[in-house]
Amino acid sequence: MNEYARQLVTQAESIVFFTGAGISAESGISTFRDPETGALWSRFDPDVMSSMRGFKEDPYLVWDWYDALREKIISAKPNYAHEVIGRLCGEKQVTVVTQNIDDLHERGGASNVIHLHGGMQVRCTMCKWRGERNELVAGYMCNPRGCPDCKSMTRPDVVWFGEKLPTDAFLTAKQKILEADLLIVIGTSGQVQPAASLANMAYGRTLSINTRDTDHVSNGVKLTGKASEILRQLVG
Ligand code: OAD
């Protein structure tokens, strides 16, 4: 293991972990683009499953897809990488900035988690209601995923292609990264902006953990391997 990287972690008082689908791959959740870990976007069309255009064309198809993903997430367990980050939350000032919609960081014990691309909640397409999937009711026009307030169609509370990231989440994430002693980027291909830009924003040091030798983190120490294995060596 890179001794310099280990020292960076030991000495840092504040750390931001910026994570992508790769950190949840070892919990059995498919990534979007990595062929070895499911590559959802080579099996499903992101233009259909992850856009308002696709949703308007066939909301039931998109809803069924997200419900299947939700079931996978609910039955998944946090892996060592989630858990070690959760443990560090009790020892240092830690913020987790994730592109993942799953809740494995929270279930792994992390307390400050910023979701850039939304999460497990759902929201109404017409009114301001936002809540849990199991609160949905029978809506208008035989719509089984109706809003409990106005009966209109609801949607997964995720950021689809062409939609803006939640401004507060992005700005807070950026601020935390600028202030942190250390940024650790884990399991992201860096292909989706503006989230990907965060990987290169740190004033402090940056470590990048990925199973591939990626080049989207330009100014950091690269550690190649599985998130859980590298973190075990880095933090123990
Ligand atoms: P990707 O699927 O694009 O990238 C996953 C990355 O994780 C790849 O670089 C893999 O090499 C790496 N990887 C796989 N297994 C790993 C492991 N065990 N340890 C470490 N690294 C591993 O996923 P994201 O970059 O997260 O957007 O994708 C970004 C966004 O694209 C997602 O948030 C999603 C998608 O469209 C929305 O849903 C809005």
GROMACS .gro file of C-alpha atoms and ligand atoms in nm:
model
  275
    1MET     CA    1   0.000   0.000   0.000
    2ASN     CA    2   0.107   0.352  -0.076
    3GLU     CA    3   0.245   0.476   0.261
    4TYR     CA    4   0.197   0.838   0.157
    5ALA     CA    5  -0.176   0.775   0.095
    6ARG     CA    6  -0.212   0.609   0.435
    7GLN     CA    7  -0.046   0.907   0.603
    8LEU     CA    8  -0.279   1.148   0.426
    9VAL     CA    9  -0.578   0.967   0.575
   10THR     CA   10  -0.426   0.945   0.922
   11GLN     CA   11  -0.331   1.313   0.931
   12ALA     CA   12  -0.650   1.456   0.778
   13GLU     CA   13  -0.892   1.606   1.027
   14SER     CA   14  -1.162   1.664   0.766
   15ILE     CA   15  -1.234   1.427   0.478
   16VAL     CA   16  -1.490   1.437   0.198
   17PHE     CA   17  -1.569   1.105   0.030
   18PHE     CA   18  -1.708   1.158  -0.321
   19THR     CA   19  -1.863   0.831  -0.432
   20GLY     CA   20  -2.021   0.673  -0.736
   21ALA     CA   21  -2.180   0.343  -0.831
   22GLY     CA   22  -1.851   0.153  -0.787
   23ILE     CA   23  -1.873   0.172  -0.408
   24SER     CA   24  -2.205  -0.014  -0.411
   25ALA     CA   25  -2.095  -0.271  -0.669
   26GLU     CA   26  -1.961  -0.497  -0.393
   27SER     CA   27  -2.307  -0.488  -0.235
   28GLY     CA   28  -2.446  -0.638  -0.556
   29ILE     CA   29  -2.590  -0.322  -0.711
   30SER     CA   30  -2.505  -0.280  -1.078
   31THR     CA   31  -2.296   0.014  -1.191
   32PHE     CA   32  -2.403   0.217  -1.493
   33ARG     CA   33  -2.104   0.183  -1.721
   34ASP     CA   34  -1.864  -0.079  -1.587
   35PRO     CA   35  -1.919  -0.405  -1.783
   36GLU     CA   36  -1.775  -0.617  -1.501
   37THR     CA   37  -2.032  -0.490  -1.253
   38GLY     CA   38  -2.359  -0.486  -1.444
   39ALA     CA   39  -2.337  -0.175  -1.665
   40LEU     CA   40  -2.705  -0.078  -1.652
   41TRP     CA   41  -2.668   0.166  -1.941
   42SER     CA   42  -2.552  -0.108  -2.175
   43ARG     CA   43  -2.863  -0.313  -2.093
   44PHE     CA   44  -3.118  -0.032  -2.064
   45ASP     CA   45  -3.150   0.293  -2.257
   46PRO     CA   46  -3.074   0.591  -2.029
   47ASP     CA   47  -3.270   0.808  -2.269
   48VAL     CA   48  -3.580   0.607  -2.173
   49MET     CA   49  -3.515   0.515  -1.807
   50SER     CA   50  -3.346   0.836  -1.703
   51SER     CA   51  -3.515   1.124  -1.881
   52MET     CA   52  -3.842   1.315  -1.856
   53ARG     CA   53  -3.899   1.238  -2.224
   54GLY     CA   54  -3.887   0.862  -2.152
   55PHE     CA   55  -4.109   0.901  -1.848
   56LYS     CA   56  -4.373   1.100  -2.040
   57GLU     CA   57  -4.375   0.839  -2.314
   58ASP     CA   58  -4.423   0.543  -2.079
   59PRO     CA   59  -4.434   0.627  -1.706
   60TYR     CA   60  -4.524   0.271  -1.610
   61LEU     CA   61  -4.219   0.125  -1.783
   62VAL     CA   62  -3.991   0.372  -1.605
   63TRP     CA   63  -4.169   0.324  -1.270
   64ASP     CA   64  -4.141  -0.056  -1.297
   65TRP     CA   65  -3.770  -0.023  -1.369
   66TYR     CA   66  -3.714   0.197  -1.063
   67ASP     CA   67  -3.928  -0.030  -0.846
   68ALA     CA   68  -3.711  -0.327  -0.946
   69LEU     CA   69  -3.397  -0.126  -0.867
   70ARG     CA   70  -3.551  -0.020  -0.535
   71GLU     CA   71  -3.613  -0.387  -0.443
   72LYS     CA   72  -3.249  -0.464  -0.521
   73ILE     CA   73  -3.133  -0.175  -0.306
   74ILE     CA   74  -3.360  -0.267  -0.014
   75SER     CA   75  -3.229  -0.623  -0.008
   76ALA     CA   76  -2.864  -0.513  -0.045
   77LYS     CA   77  -2.638  -0.467   0.257
   78PRO     CA   78  -2.368  -0.202   0.305
   79ASN     CA   79  -2.024  -0.343   0.233
   80TYR     CA   80  -1.695  -0.283   0.415
   81ALA     CA   81  -1.632   0.041   0.223
   82HIS     CA   82  -1.964   0.192   0.338
   83GLU     CA   83  -1.901   0.070   0.692
   84VAL     CA   84  -1.548   0.203   0.726
   85ILE     CA   85  -1.665   0.544   0.604
   86GLY     CA   86  -1.947   0.526   0.859
   87ARG     CA   87  -1.695   0.446   1.132
   88LEU     CA   88  -1.470   0.738   1.030
   89CYS     CA   89  -1.770   0.971   1.073
   90GLY     CA   90  -1.731   0.915   1.448
   91GLU     CA   91  -1.358   0.988   1.443
   92LYS     CA   92  -1.310   1.282   1.204
   93GLN     CA   93  -1.512   1.554   1.032
   94VAL     CA   94  -1.649   1.348   0.745
   95THR     CA   95  -1.890   1.443   0.467
   96VAL     CA   96  -2.008   1.195   0.207
   97VAL     CA   97  -2.104   1.336  -0.132
   98THR     CA   98  -2.261   1.063  -0.339
   99GLN     CA   99  -2.403   1.031  -0.688
  100ASN     CA  100  -2.578   0.712  -0.578
  101ILE     CA  101  -2.950   0.700  -0.514
  102ASP     CA  102  -2.914   0.405  -0.276
  103ASP     CA  103  -2.908   0.452   0.102
  104LEU     CA  104  -2.611   0.224   0.173
  105HIS     CA  105  -2.395   0.506   0.309
  106GLU     CA  106  -2.662   0.589   0.566
  107ARG     CA  107  -2.713   0.222   0.653
  108GLY     CA  108  -2.335   0.188   0.678
  109GLY     CA  109  -2.338   0.448   0.955
  110ALA     CA  110  -2.251   0.771   0.770
  111SER     CA  111  -2.418   1.077   0.914
  112ASN     CA  112  -2.351   1.366   0.673
  113VAL     CA  113  -2.458   1.235   0.335
  114ILE     CA  114  -2.529   1.466   0.041
  115HIS     CA  115  -2.715   1.301  -0.247
  116LEU     CA  116  -2.640   1.486  -0.571
  117HIS     CA  117  -2.864   1.275  -0.792
  118GLY     CA  118  -3.159   1.222  -0.558
  119GLY     CA  119  -3.244   0.920  -0.350
  120MET     CA  120  -3.504   0.664  -0.254
  121GLN     CA  121  -3.791   0.908  -0.208
  122VAL     CA  122  -4.064   0.987  -0.460
  123ARG     CA  123  -4.237   1.313  -0.551
  124CYS     CA  124  -4.543   1.443  -0.729
  125THR     CA  125  -4.515   1.565  -1.088
  126MET     CA  126  -4.786   1.828  -1.026
  127CYS     CA  127  -4.778   1.952  -0.667
  128LYS     CA  128  -4.505   1.995  -0.405
  129TRP     CA  129  -4.560   1.660  -0.230
  130ARG     CA  130  -4.249   1.454  -0.162
  131GLY     CA  131  -4.239   1.136   0.048
  132GLU     CA  132  -4.190   0.763   0.063
  133ARG     CA  133  -4.284   0.505  -0.200
  134ASN     CA  134  -4.525   0.325   0.038
  135GLU     CA  135  -4.732   0.643   0.086
  136LEU     CA  136  -4.857   0.641  -0.275
  137VAL     CA  137  -5.229   0.589  -0.338
  138ALA     CA  138  -5.457   0.491  -0.626
  139GLY     CA  139  -5.459   0.805  -0.839
  140TYR     CA  140  -5.649   0.943  -1.137
  141MET     CA  141  -5.696   0.734  -1.453
  142CYS     CA  142  -5.620   0.403  -1.276
  143ASN     CA  143  -5.274   0.534  -1.191
  144PRO     CA  144  -5.146   0.308  -0.912
  145ARG     CA  145  -4.869   0.551  -0.813
  146GLY     CA  146  -5.083   0.852  -0.727
  147CYS     CA  147  -4.987   1.144  -0.506
  148PRO     CA  148  -5.152   1.122  -0.160
  149ASP     CA  149  -5.224   1.498  -0.177
  150CYS     CA  150  -5.355   1.554  -0.531
  151LYS     CA  151  -5.380   1.204  -0.690
  152SER     CA  152  -5.159   1.306  -0.985
  153MET     CA  153  -4.878   1.087  -1.118
  154THR     CA  154  -4.567   1.074  -0.900
  155ARG     CA  155  -4.210   1.001  -1.007
  156PRO     CA  156  -3.889   0.874  -0.850
  157ASP     CA  157  -3.709   1.163  -0.678
  158VAL     CA  158  -3.395   1.125  -0.885
  159VAL     CA  159  -3.216   1.365  -1.117
  160TRP     CA  160  -3.265   1.258  -1.477
  161PHE     CA  161  -3.051   1.358  -1.773
  162GLY     CA  162  -3.130   1.715  -1.872
  163GLU     CA  163  -3.246   1.806  -1.520
  164LYS     CA  164  -3.072   2.036  -1.275
  165LEU     CA  165  -2.898   1.901  -0.967
  166PRO     CA  166  -3.047   2.023  -0.638
  167THR     CA  167  -2.865   2.357  -0.605
  168ASP     CA  168  -2.818   2.342  -0.227
  169ALA     CA  169  -2.673   1.993  -0.244
  170PHE     CA  170  -2.423   2.086  -0.514
  171LEU     CA  171  -2.311   2.411  -0.349
  172THR     CA  172  -2.275   2.251  -0.006
  173ALA     CA  173  -2.078   1.964  -0.159
  174LYS     CA  174  -1.847   2.208  -0.335
  175GLN     CA  175  -1.793   2.408  -0.015
  176LYS     CA  176  -1.716   2.097   0.190
  177ILE     CA  177  -1.465   1.980  -0.072
  178LEU     CA  178  -1.293   2.320  -0.080
  179GLU     CA  179  -1.263   2.322   0.299
  180ALA     CA  180  -1.155   1.960   0.352
  181ASP     CA  181  -0.799   1.844   0.422
  182LEU     CA  182  -0.855   1.543   0.200
  183LEU     CA  183  -1.091   1.441  -0.082
  184ILE     CA  184  -1.129   1.068  -0.151
  185VAL     CA  185  -1.300   0.990  -0.482
  186ILE     CA  186  -1.435   0.634  -0.500
  187GLY     CA  187  -1.592   0.429  -0.778
  188THR     CA  188  -1.704   0.685  -1.031
  189SER     CA  189  -1.630   0.702  -1.403
  190GLY     CA  190  -1.649   1.082  -1.395
  191GLN     CA  191  -1.868   1.090  -1.703
  192VAL     CA  192  -2.168   1.281  -1.572
  193GLN     CA  193  -2.140   1.656  -1.524
  194PRO     CA  194  -2.163   1.871  -1.324
  195ALA     CA  195  -2.113   1.612  -1.047
  196ALA     CA  196  -1.789   1.485  -1.201
  197SER     CA  197  -1.629   1.829  -1.178
  198LEU     CA  198  -1.622   1.794  -0.798
  199ALA     CA  199  -1.345   1.533  -0.825
  200ASN     CA  200  -1.099   1.804  -0.927
  201MET     CA  201  -1.203   2.086  -0.697
  202ALA     CA  202  -1.008   2.016  -0.380
  203TYR     CA  203  -0.752   2.264  -0.249
  204GLY     CA  204  -0.631   1.990  -0.016
  205ARG     CA  205  -0.503   1.650  -0.126
  206THR     CA  206  -0.701   1.405  -0.339
  207LEU     CA  207  -0.698   1.025  -0.342
  208SER     CA  208  -0.880   0.830  -0.610
  209ILE     CA  209  -0.991   0.468  -0.565
  210ASN     CA  210  -1.115   0.274  -0.865
  211THR     CA  211  -1.085  -0.076  -1.006
  212ARG     CA  212  -0.975   0.085  -1.333
  213ASP     CA  213  -0.693   0.323  -1.404
  214THR     CA  214  -0.923   0.621  -1.467
  215ASP     CA  215  -0.800   0.963  -1.571
  216HIS     CA  216  -1.083   1.193  -1.465
  217VAL     CA  217  -0.913   1.278  -1.137
  218SER     CA  218  -0.625   1.486  -1.263
  219ASN     CA  219  -0.435   1.593  -0.953
  220GLY     CA  220  -0.457   1.306  -0.708
  221VAL     CA  221  -0.291   0.986  -0.593
  222LYS     CA  222  -0.449   0.694  -0.777
  223LEU     CA  223  -0.511   0.368  -0.593
  224THR     CA  224  -0.625   0.090  -0.821
  225GLY     CA  225  -0.844  -0.185  -0.675
  226LYS     CA  226  -1.179  -0.255  -0.514
  227ALA     CA  227  -1.304   0.011  -0.276
  228SER     CA  228  -1.334  -0.228   0.018
  229GLU     CA  229  -0.986  -0.373  -0.030
  230ILE     CA  230  -0.813  -0.037  -0.072
  231LEU     CA  231  -0.996   0.115   0.224
  232ARG     CA  232  -0.906  -0.184   0.439
  233GLN     CA  233  -0.540  -0.120   0.361
  234LEU     CA  234  -0.573   0.257   0.402
  235VAL     CA  235  -0.775   0.271   0.721
  236GLY     CA  236  -0.779  -0.085   0.857
  237OAD     P1  237  -2.037   0.444  -1.349
  237OAD     O1  238  -2.107   0.315  -1.369
  237OAD     O2  239  -2.029   0.538  -1.463
  237OAD     O3  240  -1.888   0.417  -1.298
  237OAD     C1  241  -1.861   0.323  -1.196
  237OAD     C2  242  -1.712   0.327  -1.169
  237OAD     O4  243  -1.685   0.243  -1.058
  237OAD     C3  244  -1.624   0.278  -1.283
  237OAD     O5  245  -1.519   0.372  -1.304
  237OAD     C4  246  -1.568   0.144  -1.232
  237OAD     O6  247  -1.436   0.121  -1.281
  237OAD     C5  248  -1.569   0.166  -1.082
  237OAD     N1  249  -1.581   0.045  -0.997
  237OAD     C6  250  -1.653  -0.068  -1.019
  237OAD     N2  251  -1.646  -0.152  -0.914
  237OAD     C7  252  -1.567  -0.091  -0.822
  237OAD     C8  253  -1.523  -0.125  -0.690
  237OAD     N3  254  -1.558  -0.241  -0.629
  237OAD     N4  255  -1.442  -0.038  -0.625
  237OAD     C9  256  -1.404   0.079  -0.684
  237OAD     N5  257  -1.444   0.116  -0.807
  237OAD    C10  258  -1.525   0.035  -0.875
  237OAD     O7  259  -2.107   0.512  -1.221
  237OAD     P2  260  -2.107   0.665  -1.178
  237OAD     O8  261  -1.979   0.731  -1.210
  237OAD     O9  262  -2.154   0.669  -1.037
  237OAD    O10  263  -2.686   0.920  -1.271
  237OAD    O11  264  -2.221   0.724  -1.271
  237OAD    C11  265  -2.255   0.859  -1.262
  237OAD    C12  266  -2.402   0.878  -1.287
  237OAD    O12  267  -2.436   0.816  -1.413
  237OAD    C13  268  -2.493   0.806  -1.188
  237OAD    O13  269  -2.514   0.880  -1.070
  237OAD    C14  270  -2.620   0.793  -1.265
  237OAD    C15  271  -2.568   0.755  -1.402
  237OAD    O14  272  -2.644   0.795  -1.510
  237OAD    C16  273  -2.814   0.928  -1.235
  237OAD    O15  274  -2.878   0.832  -1.199
  237OAD    C17  275  -2.869   1.066  -1.244
   0.00000   0.00000   0.00000
